[in-house]
C-alpha cells in the first residue's frame, strides 16, 4: 500500500497502557490493543499525523538509530495499523472544500473507510442526490428532518394531509401554529430553515395510482415510501411506479410495536409483487388470511409513539444512505428487516427472490394468474 500523508484517524484516541502495550480506540468494537515491547510501532503511530511519508521514515529511523529500518519495514508497520482500520490519508484539499456542517458525518463515514478509500465520497454522493419522499406523517416527517441534516441536492415531497393536533406528539417538523395548514407547505418551509442548501419541491397530491407519481420518480435517484394508506394497496401502487421508473425504493411501515423496512431495486431484487407471489407459493395459509383481512372493515389508525417511530425512521434513512453510497452494505435488499421497538432489536425475514417469469409487475407474468392481486382493491375503503 502506498501512503502520502497518512494519519491515525482523528476519531480515535492513541494511548499507552504500560511499557508493553498501547491502544487505539476506547470502546468495544472500535478498539485494538497492540503488543509493542520495542515501542517501534508506538513511536511510528505517534508520527502518523498527516505529515509527509518521507518525514515519517526519517523521524522513525532517528528514534531507533540502532535498528536497521528500510522504508518497507516502516510501511509494514503502517499497513498493520491500516489493516485494523485506523489509518486515513490527510487529503487537505477536500478537507477545505467540504461544508463544515457535514464534517461530523464525514468523521462517521471515516470509521468504515481505510487509507486507500475516500472518506469524503459518501457525503459527496449524498450532496448530489435527488430523493423523492412519499408521505409526511409519523414516518415521513421525521425522515425528512434526518434528510435535512444529510443535505441531498434535492428532495421532492408528496403528501395531501393538513397538520392536525394529534400529529404533534410524534411529527416534530410541525408547530401548533401549523395546525390546519398543508403538511407539504409547512415541511418545505421548516426544512429550508434547517438546511437552505437543499432544493425542496413540494406537491400536494393524494396518490391513487402509479401514474400520479411516475414523473417525479423519473427525476430522482431514490424513492422513500412512507405512505401507509390505503393499507397494502399503496405499496403496490408505489412498487409499480418505481419498477416502471427503474428507481430503487426504500419502503417502510409501522404496526403497533414493530416496524418493517424493505428495499426494492428493480431488475435486481424481487419487487413487492414478487413478494406477494412468494407468499402465495410458499405459505399455504397466506391467501385465506389476506382475503379475510381485505374483506374486514378494519382501517389502521395512527398508533405511532414518538420514541418507537424514531427507531424505524433512523433505520430507513441509514438504509437510503447505504443504497446511495455503499458505505456499508444495505440491510434490507430482498428481505423485510423488522425492528422491534420494545427491545431495540431487529431481525431479517426470509429472503424472497425475483420471479422474472411470473411477476406481472417486474417480469413477464400475468396479473390474473394470481388470486392475491384481486384482493388489493378491497383495501380502498
Ligand atoms: Zn416483481
Short mmCIF file of N, CA and C and ligand atoms in Angstrom, two decimals, residues 239 243 264 267 269-277 352-356 358-364 373, ligand 1:
data_model
loop_
_atom_site.label_atom_id
_atom_site.label_comp_id
_atom_site.label_asym_id
_atom_site.label_seq_id
_atom_site.Cartn_x
_atom_site.Cartn_y
_atom_site.Cartn_z
N UNK A 239 -44.82 0.51 -5.75
CA UNK A 239 -43.96 -0.52 -6.34
C UNK A 239 -44.04 -0.48 -7.87
N UNK A 243 -40.88 0.42 -10.30
CA UNK A 243 -40.41 -0.59 -11.27
C UNK A 243 -40.45 0.01 -12.68
N UNK A 264 -36.37 -2.18 -2.61
CA UNK A 264 -36.50 -2.83 -3.91
C UNK A 264 -35.63 -2.11 -4.93
N UNK A 267 -35.22 -4.95 -11.18
CA UNK A 267 -34.33 -5.73 -12.04
C UNK A 267 -33.22 -6.43 -11.27
N UNK A 269 -33.47 -6.94 -7.27
CA UNK A 269 -34.17 -7.70 -6.22
C UNK A 269 -35.57 -8.04 -6.73
N UNK A 270 -36.25 -8.91 -6.01
CA UNK A 270 -37.67 -9.11 -6.27
C UNK A 270 -38.41 -7.83 -5.93
N UNK A 271 -39.56 -7.60 -6.58
CA UNK A 271 -40.34 -6.40 -6.26
C UNK A 271 -41.42 -6.78 -5.24
N UNK A 272 -42.28 -5.82 -4.88
CA UNK A 272 -43.32 -6.12 -3.88
C UNK A 272 -44.29 -7.18 -4.40
N UNK A 273 -44.57 -7.16 -5.71
CA UNK A 273 -45.48 -8.18 -6.24
C UNK A 273 -44.81 -9.55 -6.29
N UNK A 274 -43.48 -9.56 -6.44
CA UNK A 274 -42.76 -10.83 -6.31
C UNK A 274 -42.95 -11.38 -4.88
N UNK A 275 -42.99 -10.48 -3.91
CA UNK A 275 -43.21 -10.91 -2.51
C UNK A 275 -44.61 -11.51 -2.36
N UNK A 276 -45.60 -10.88 -3.00
CA UNK A 276 -46.97 -11.42 -2.99
C UNK A 276 -47.00 -12.83 -3.59
N UNK A 277 -46.29 -12.98 -4.69
CA UNK A 277 -46.23 -14.29 -5.36
C UNK A 277 -45.50 -15.29 -4.46
N UNK A 352 -36.84 -13.11 -0.27
CA UNK A 352 -37.70 -13.55 -1.37
C UNK A 352 -37.00 -13.23 -2.68
N UNK A 353 -37.19 -14.11 -3.69
CA UNK A 353 -36.48 -13.92 -4.96
C UNK A 353 -37.27 -13.04 -5.93
N UNK A 354 -36.65 -12.77 -7.03
CA UNK A 354 -37.36 -12.11 -8.12
C UNK A 354 -37.97 -13.20 -8.99
N UNK A 355 -39.29 -13.06 -9.28
CA UNK A 355 -39.97 -14.04 -10.13
C UNK A 355 -40.12 -13.45 -11.53
N UNK A 356 -39.02 -13.49 -12.26
CA UNK A 356 -38.98 -12.80 -13.54
C UNK A 356 -40.02 -13.33 -14.53
N UNK A 358 -42.87 -14.87 -13.67
CA UNK A 358 -44.23 -14.98 -13.12
C UNK A 358 -44.79 -13.67 -12.60
N UNK A 359 -43.94 -12.70 -12.34
CA UNK A 359 -44.41 -11.44 -11.75
C UNK A 359 -45.00 -10.53 -12.83
N UNK A 360 -46.23 -10.05 -12.63
CA UNK A 360 -46.83 -9.17 -13.64
C UNK A 360 -46.22 -7.77 -13.64
N UNK A 361 -45.50 -7.43 -12.59
CA UNK A 361 -45.02 -6.05 -12.46
C UNK A 361 -43.56 -5.90 -12.90
N UNK A 362 -42.67 -6.77 -12.40
CA UNK A 362 -41.25 -6.62 -12.79
C UNK A 362 -40.82 -7.74 -13.74
N UNK A 363 -41.77 -8.59 -14.13
CA UNK A 363 -41.40 -9.70 -15.01
C UNK A 363 -42.42 -9.89 -16.11
N UNK A 364 -42.52 -11.14 -16.60
CA UNK A 364 -43.38 -11.43 -17.76
C UNK A 364 -44.68 -12.14 -17.38
N UNK A 373 -53.77 -10.66 -6.02
CA UNK A 373 -53.91 -9.28 -6.52
C UNK A 373 -55.37 -8.84 -6.61
ZN1 LIG B 1 -41.79 -8.49 -9.31
#
